[in-house]
Amino acid sequence: MFGVIHLPTYLAGLVLIVLLPGPNSLYVLSVAARRGVRAGYTAAAGVFCGDTVLMTLSAAGVASLLKTNAVLFGIVKYAGAGYLTWLAFGMLRTAWGMWRTRRERTVAETPAVAAETGERSYRRALVISLFNPKAILFFVAFFVQFVDPGYAYPALSFVVLGAFAQLASFLYLTVLIFSGTRLAEAFRRRKALSAGATSAAGALFIGFAVKLSLAST
């Protein structure tokens, strides 16, 4: 179909890959938990757009450029790691404020709400998605295995594979968004739980930053 081969194998692998935790899905979950369904989908839209750009760059051959140009790969890699670290410290700073005020009972005074009112979740999710050079290499390395080399329009094959990937991502992020709103109710009732979850998210983002900074082509 449109130059795509071994579609069942591709779909099975895609599900496993989508389910692996990463900075994109964690950020969408945290936004939904703190600010609700609408904000969660706003962040998810940033992920979709970022992944679409990466898939397009992969099909256009940018992945090969990153793989052969160590300087360019390093620039993108460390910029991405720096941005993830910046986000992590923002989460940890918010969590610290929540720990300090955890005995307060007024929901309206919850630091998580006050601190995030100016958050631009779409832009942050987009940048998190784009500053991941390994994702570009992954897309081309994974997609190419399922493209018929004899097909006359390989770009169309990439479009079909990308559409399946985006659909799987949308379904998974939808589950995370609605799970996040359930978590939000528990967080509003128990500030210590909210502070702990925010601290854990910040620590995980530091881990993602370290992992990215150590990545190689």
Coordinates of N, CA, C and O in Angstrom, one line a residue, residues 53-166:
V53 N 7.5 18.2 11.7 CA 8.7 18.9 11.2 C 9.9 17.9 11.1 O 10.6 17.8 10.1
L54 N 10.0 17.1 12.2 CA 11.2 16.2 12.2 C 11.0 15.1 11.1 O 12.0 14.7 10.5
M55 N 9.8 14.6 10.9 CA 9.5 13.6 9.9 C 9.8 14.2 8.5 O 10.4 13.5 7.7
T56 N 9.4 15.4 8.3 CA 9.7 16.1 7.0 C 11.2 16.3 6.8 O 11.7 16.0 5.7
L57 N 11.9 16.7 7.9 CA 13.4 16.8 7.7 C 14.0 15.5 7.5 O 15.0 15.4 6.7
S58 N 13.5 14.5 8.1 CA 14.1 13.1 7.9 C 13.9 12.7 6.4 O 14.9 12.2 5.8
A59 N 12.7 12.9 5.9 CA 12.5 12.5 4.5 C 13.3 13.4 3.5 O 13.7 12.9 2.4
A60 N 13.6 14.6 3.9 CA 14.4 15.5 3.1 C 15.9 15.3 3.1 O 16.6 15.9 2.4
G61 N 16.3 14.4 4.0 CA 17.7 14.1 4.1 C 18.5 14.8 5.2 O 19.7 14.6 5.2
V62 N 17.8 15.6 6.0 CA 18.6 16.3 7.1 C 19.2 15.3 8.1 O 20.2 15.6 8.7
A63 N 18.6 14.1 8.2 CA 19.1 13.1 9.1 C 20.5 12.7 8.7 O 21.4 12.6 9.6
S64 N 20.7 12.6 7.4 CA 22.0 12.2 6.9 C 23.1 13.3 7.2 O 24.2 13.1 7.6
L65 N 22.6 14.6 7.1 CA 23.5 15.7 7.4 C 23.9 15.7 8.9 O 25.1 15.9 9.2
L66 N 23.0 15.5 9.8 CA 23.3 15.4 11.2 C 24.2 14.3 11.5 O 25.1 14.4 12.3
K67 N 24.0 13.2 10.8 CA 24.8 12.0 11.1 C 26.3 12.2 10.6 O 27.2 11.6 11.3
T68 N 26.5 13.0 9.6 CA 27.8 13.1 9.1 C 28.5 14.4 9.6 O 29.7 14.5 9.5
N69 N 27.8 15.3 10.1 CA 28.3 16.6 10.6 C 28.3 16.6 12.2 O 27.3 16.9 12.8
A70 N 29.4 16.2 12.8 CA 29.4 16.1 14.2 C 29.2 17.5 14.9 O 28.6 17.5 16.0
V71 N 29.7 18.6 14.3 CA 29.5 19.9 14.9 C 28.1 20.3 14.9 O 27.6 20.7 16.0
L72 N 27.4 20.1 13.8 CA 26.0 20.5 13.8 C 25.2 19.6 14.7 O 24.3 20.1 15.4
F73 N 25.5 18.3 14.8 CA 24.8 17.4 15.7 C 25.0 17.9 17.1 O 24.1 17.9 17.9
G74 N 26.2 18.2 17.4 CA 26.6 18.7 18.8 C 25.8 19.9 19.2 O 25.3 20.1 20.3
I75 N 25.7 20.9 18.3 CA 25.0 22.1 18.6 C 23.6 21.9 18.9 O 23.0 22.4 19.9
V76 N 22.9 21.1 18.0 CA 21.5 20.8 18.3 C 21.3 20.0 19.6 O 20.4 20.2 20.4
K77 N 22.2 19.0 19.8 CA 22.1 18.2 20.9 C 22.2 18.9 22.2 O 21.4 18.8 23.2
Y78 N 23.3 19.8 22.3 CA 23.5 20.5 23.6 C 22.4 21.6 23.8 O 22.1 22.0 24.9
A79 N 21.9 22.2 22.7 CA 20.9 23.2 22.8 C 19.6 22.5 23.4 O 18.9 23.0 24.3
G80 N 19.3 21.3 22.9 CA 18.2 20.6 23.4 C 18.4 20.2 24.9 O 17.4 20.3 25.7
A81 N 19.5 19.7 25.2 CA 19.8 19.3 26.6 C 19.7 20.6 27.5 O 19.2 20.5 28.7
G82 N 20.2 21.7 27.1 CA 20.1 22.9 27.9 C 18.7 23.3 28.1 O 18.3 23.8 29.2
Y83 N 17.8 23.2 27.1 CA 16.4 23.6 27.2 C 15.7 22.7 28.2 O 14.9 23.1 29.0
L84 N 16.0 21.4 28.1 CA 15.3 20.4 29.0 C 15.8 20.7 30.4 O 15.0 20.6 31.4
T85 N 17.0 21.1 30.6 CA 17.5 21.4 32.0 C 16.8 22.7 32.5 O 16.5 22.7 33.7
W86 N 16.7 23.6 31.7 CA 16.0 24.9 32.1 C 14.5 24.6 32.5 O 14.1 25.1 33.5
L87 N 13.8 23.7 31.7 CA 12.5 23.3 32.1 C 12.5 22.6 33.4 O 11.6 22.7 34.3
A88 N 13.5 21.7 33.6 CA 13.6 20.9 34.8 C 13.7 21.8 36.1 O 13.0 21.6 37.1
F89 N 14.6 22.8 36.0 CA 14.8 23.7 37.1 C 13.5 24.5 37.4 O 13.2 24.8 38.5
G90 N 12.8 24.8 36.3 CA 11.5 25.5 36.5 C 10.5 24.7 37.3 O 9.8 25.2 38.2
M91 N 10.5 23.4 37.0 CA 9.6 22.5 37.7 C 10.0 22.3 39.1 O 9.2 22.3 40.1
L92 N 11.3 22.2 39.3 CA 11.8 22.0 40.7 C 11.6 23.3 41.6 O 11.3 23.2 42.8
R93 N 11.7 24.4 40.9 CA 11.5 25.7 41.6 C 10.0 25.8 42.0 O 9.7 26.2 43.2
T94 N 9.1 25.4 41.1 CA 7.7 25.3 41.4 C 7.4 24.3 42.6 O 6.6 24.6 43.5
A95 N 8.0 23.2 42.5 CA 7.8 22.1 43.5 C 8.3 22.6 44.9 O 7.6 22.4 45.9
W96 N 9.4 23.4 44.9 CA 9.9 23.9 46.2 C 8.9 24.9 46.8 O 8.6 24.8 48.0
G97 N 8.3 25.7 46.0 CA 7.3 26.6 46.5 C 6.1 25.9 47.0 O 5.5 26.3 48.0
M98 N 5.7 24.8 46.4 CA 4.6 24.0 46.8 C 4.9 23.3 48.1 O 4.0 23.2 49.0
W99 N 6.1 22.8 48.3 CA 6.5 22.2 49.6 C 6.4 23.2 50.7 O 5.9 22.9 51.8
R100 N 6.8 24.4 50.5 CA 6.8 25.4 51.5 C 5.4 25.8 51.9 O 5.2 26.2 53.1
T101 N 4.4 25.7 51.0 CA 3.1 26.1 51.3 C 2.1 24.9 51.4 O 0.9 25.1 51.2
R102 N 2.6 23.7 51.6 CA 1.7 22.5 51.5 C 0.6 22.5 52.5 O -0.3 21.8 52.4
R103 N 0.8 23.2 53.6 CA -0.2 23.2 54.7 C -1.3 24.1 54.5 O -2.3 24.1 55.2
E104 N -1.2 25.0 53.5 CA -2.3 25.9 53.2 C -3.4 25.1 52.5 O -3.2 24.2 51.7
R105 N -4.6 25.5 52.8 CA -5.8 24.7 52.4 C -6.5 25.4 51.2 O -7.4 24.8 50.6
T106 N -6.2 26.6 50.9 CA -7.0 27.3 49.9 C -6.4 27.0 48.5 O -5.3 27.2 48.2
V107 N -7.3 26.3 47.7 CA -6.8 25.9 46.4 C -6.4 27.1 45.5 O -5.4 27.0 44.7
A108 N -7.0 28.2 45.6 CA -6.7 29.3 44.8 C -5.3 29.8 45.0 O -4.7 30.5 44.2
E109 N -4.7 29.5 46.2 CA -3.4 29.9 46.5 C -2.3 28.9 46.1 O -1.1 29.1 46.3
T110 N -2.7 27.8 45.4 CA -1.7 26.8 45.1 C -0.7 27.4 44.1 O -1.0 27.9 43.1
P111 N 0.6 27.3 44.5 CA 1.7 27.9 43.6 C 1.7 27.3 42.2 O 2.1 27.9 41.3
A112 N 1.3 26.0 42.1 CA 1.4 25.4 40.8 C 0.5 26.1 39.8 O 0.8 26.3 38.6
V113 N -0.7 26.6 40.3 CA -1.6 27.3 39.4 C -1.1 28.7 39.1 O -1.1 29.2 38.0
A114 N -0.6 29.4 40.2 CA -0.2 30.7 40.0 C 1.1 30.8 39.2 O 1.2 31.7 38.3
A115 N 1.9 29.8 39.3 CA 3.2 29.9 38.6 C 3.1 29.6 37.1 O 3.9 30.0 36.3
E116 N 2.0 28.8 36.8 CA 1.9 28.4 35.4 C 0.9 29.2 34.5 O 0.7 28.8 33.4
T117 N 0.3 30.2 35.1 CA -0.7 30.9 34.3 C -0.1 31.5 33.0 O -0.9 31.7 32.1
G118 N 1.1 31.9 33.1 CA 1.7 32.5 31.9 C 2.5 31.5 31.0 O 3.2 31.9 30.1
E119 N 2.4 30.2 31.3 CA 3.1 29.2 30.6 C 2.6 29.1 29.1 O 1.4 29.0 28.9
R120 N 3.5 29.1 28.2 CA 3.1 28.9 26.8 C 3.4 27.4 26.4 O 4.4 27.1 25.9
S121 N 2.4 26.6 26.7 CA 2.6 25.1 26.6 C 2.8 24.7 25.2 O 3.6 23.7 25.0
Y122 N 2.1 25.3 24.2 CA 2.3 24.9 22.8 C 3.8 25.1 22.4 O 4.4 24.2 21.8
R123 N 4.3 26.3 22.7 CA 5.7 26.6 22.3 C 6.7 25.8 23.0 O 7.6 25.3 22.4
R124 N 6.5 25.5 24.3 CA 7.4 24.7 25.0 C 7.4 23.3 24.5 O 8.5 22.7 24.3
A125 N 6.2 22.7 24.2 CA 6.2 21.3 23.7 C 6.8 21.3 22.3 O 7.5 20.3 22.0
L126 N 6.6 22.3 21.5 CA 7.2 22.3 20.1 C 8.7 22.3 20.2 O 9.4 21.6 19.5
V127 N 9.3 23.2 21.1 CA 10.7 23.3 21.2 C 11.3 21.9 21.8 O 12.3 21.5 21.3
I128 N 10.6 21.3 22.8 CA 11.1 20.1 23.3 C 11.2 19.0 22.2 O 12.1 18.2 22.1
S129 N 10.1 19.0 21.3 CA 10.1 18.0 20.2 C 11.2 18.3 19.2 O 11.9 17.4 18.7
L130 N 11.4 19.6 18.9 CA 12.3 19.9 17.8 C 13.8 19.7 18.2 O 14.6 19.3 17.4
F131 N 14.1 20.0 19.5 CA 15.5 20.0 19.9 C 15.8 18.5 20.3 O 16.3 18.3 21.4
N132 N 15.6 17.6 19.4 CA 15.9 16.2 19.7 C 16.5 15.6 18.4 O 15.8 15.0 17.7
P133 N 17.8 15.8 18.2 CA 18.4 15.3 16.9 C 18.3 13.8 16.8 O 18.2 13.2 15.7
K134 N 18.3 13.1 17.9 CA 18.1 11.6 17.9 C 16.8 11.2 17.3 O 16.6 10.2 16.6
A135 N 15.8 12.0 17.5 CA 14.4 11.7 16.9 C 14.5 11.8 15.4 O 13.9 10.9 14.7
I136 N 15.2 12.7 14.8 CA 15.3 12.8 13.4 C 16.0 11.5 12.8 O 15.5 10.9 11.9
L137 N 17.1 11.1 13.5 CA 17.8 9.9 13.1 C 16.9 8.7 13.3 O 16.9 7.8 12.4
F138 N 16.1 8.7 14.3 CA 15.2 7.6 14.6 C 14.2 7.5 13.5 O 13.9 6.4 12.9
F139 N 13.6 8.6 13.1 CA 12.5 8.5 12.1 C 13.0 8.0 10.8 O 12.3 7.1 10.2
V140 N 14.2 8.4 10.3 CA 14.6 7.9 9.1 C 15.1 6.5 9.2 O 14.9 5.6 8.3
A141 N 15.7 6.1 10.3 CA 16.2 4.7 10.5 C 15.0 3.7 10.6 O 15.1 2.6 10.1
F142 N 14.0 4.2 11.3 CA 12.8 3.3 11.5 C 11.9 3.2 10.3 O 11.5 2.1 9.8
F143 N 11.6 4.4 9.7 CA 10.7 4.4 8.6 C 11.3 3.7 7.3 O 10.5 3.0 6.6
V144 N 12.6 3.8 7.1 CA 13.2 3.3 5.9 C 13.0 1.8 5.8 O 13.0 1.2 4.7
Q145 N 12.9 1.1 6.9 CA 12.8 -0.3 6.9 C 11.4 -0.8 6.3 O 11.3 -2.0 6.0
F146 N 10.5 0.1 6.3 CA 9.1 -0.2 5.8 C 8.7 0.4 4.5 O 7.6 0.5 4.2
V147 N 9.7 0.9 3.8 CA 9.5 1.6 2.5 C 10.0 0.6 1.4 O 11.2 0.2 1.5
D148 N 9.2 0.3 0.5 CA 9.6 -0.5 -0.7 C 10.6 0.2 -1.5 O 10.3 1.3 -2.1
P149 N 11.9 -0.3 -1.6 CA 12.9 0.5 -2.4 C 12.6 0.6 -3.8 O 13.1 1.5 -4.5
G150 N 11.7 -0.2 -4.3 CA 11.3 -0.2 -5.7 C 10.1 0.7 -6.0 O 9.8 0.9 -7.2
Y151 N 9.5 1.3 -5.0 CA 8.4 2.2 -5.2 C 8.8 3.5 -5.8 O 9.8 4.1 -5.4
A152 N 8.0 4.0 -6.7 CA 8.4 5.2 -7.4 C 8.2 6.5 -6.6 O 8.9 7.5 -7.0
Y153 N 7.4 6.5 -5.6 CA 7.2 7.7 -4.8 C 7.5 7.5 -3.3 O 6.5 7.4 -2.5
P154 N 8.7 7.4 -2.9 CA 9.0 7.1 -1.5 C 8.6 8.2 -0.6 O 8.3 7.9 0.6
A155 N 8.4 9.4 -1.0 CA 7.9 10.5 -0.2 C 6.5 10.2 0.3 O 6.2 10.5 1.4
L156 N 5.7 9.6 -0.6 CA 4.4 9.2 -0.2 C 4.4 8.1 0.8 O 3.5 8.1 1.8
S157 N 5.3 7.2 0.7 CA 5.5 6.2 1.8 C 5.8 6.8 3.1 O 5.2 6.4 4.1
F158 N 6.7 7.8 3.1 CA 7.0 8.5 4.4 C 5.7 9.2 5.0 O 5.5 9.2 6.2
V159 N 4.9 9.7 4.1 CA 3.7 10.4 4.5 C 2.7 9.4 5.2 O 2.2 9.7 6.3
V160 N 2.6 8.3 4.6 CA 1.7 7.2 5.2 C 2.2 6.8 6.5 O 1.5 6.7 7.5
L161 N 3.5 6.5 6.6 CA 4.1 6.0 7.8 C 4.0 7.1 8.9 O 3.7 6.8 10.1
G162 N 4.2 8.3 8.5 CA 4.1 9.4 9.5 C 2.7 9.6 10.0 O 2.5 10.0 11.1
A163 N 1.7 9.4 9.1 CA 0.3 9.6 9.5 C -0.1 8.6 10.5 O -0.7 8.9 11.5
F164 N 0.4 7.3 10.4 CA 0.2 6.3 11.4 C 0.8 6.7 12.7 O 0.3 6.5 13.8
A165 N 2.0 7.2 12.6 CA 2.8 7.6 13.8 C 2.0 8.7 14.6 O 1.9 8.7 15.8
Q166 N 1.5 9.7 13.8 CA 0.8 10.8 14.5 C -0.5 10.3 15.1 O -0.9 10.8 16.2

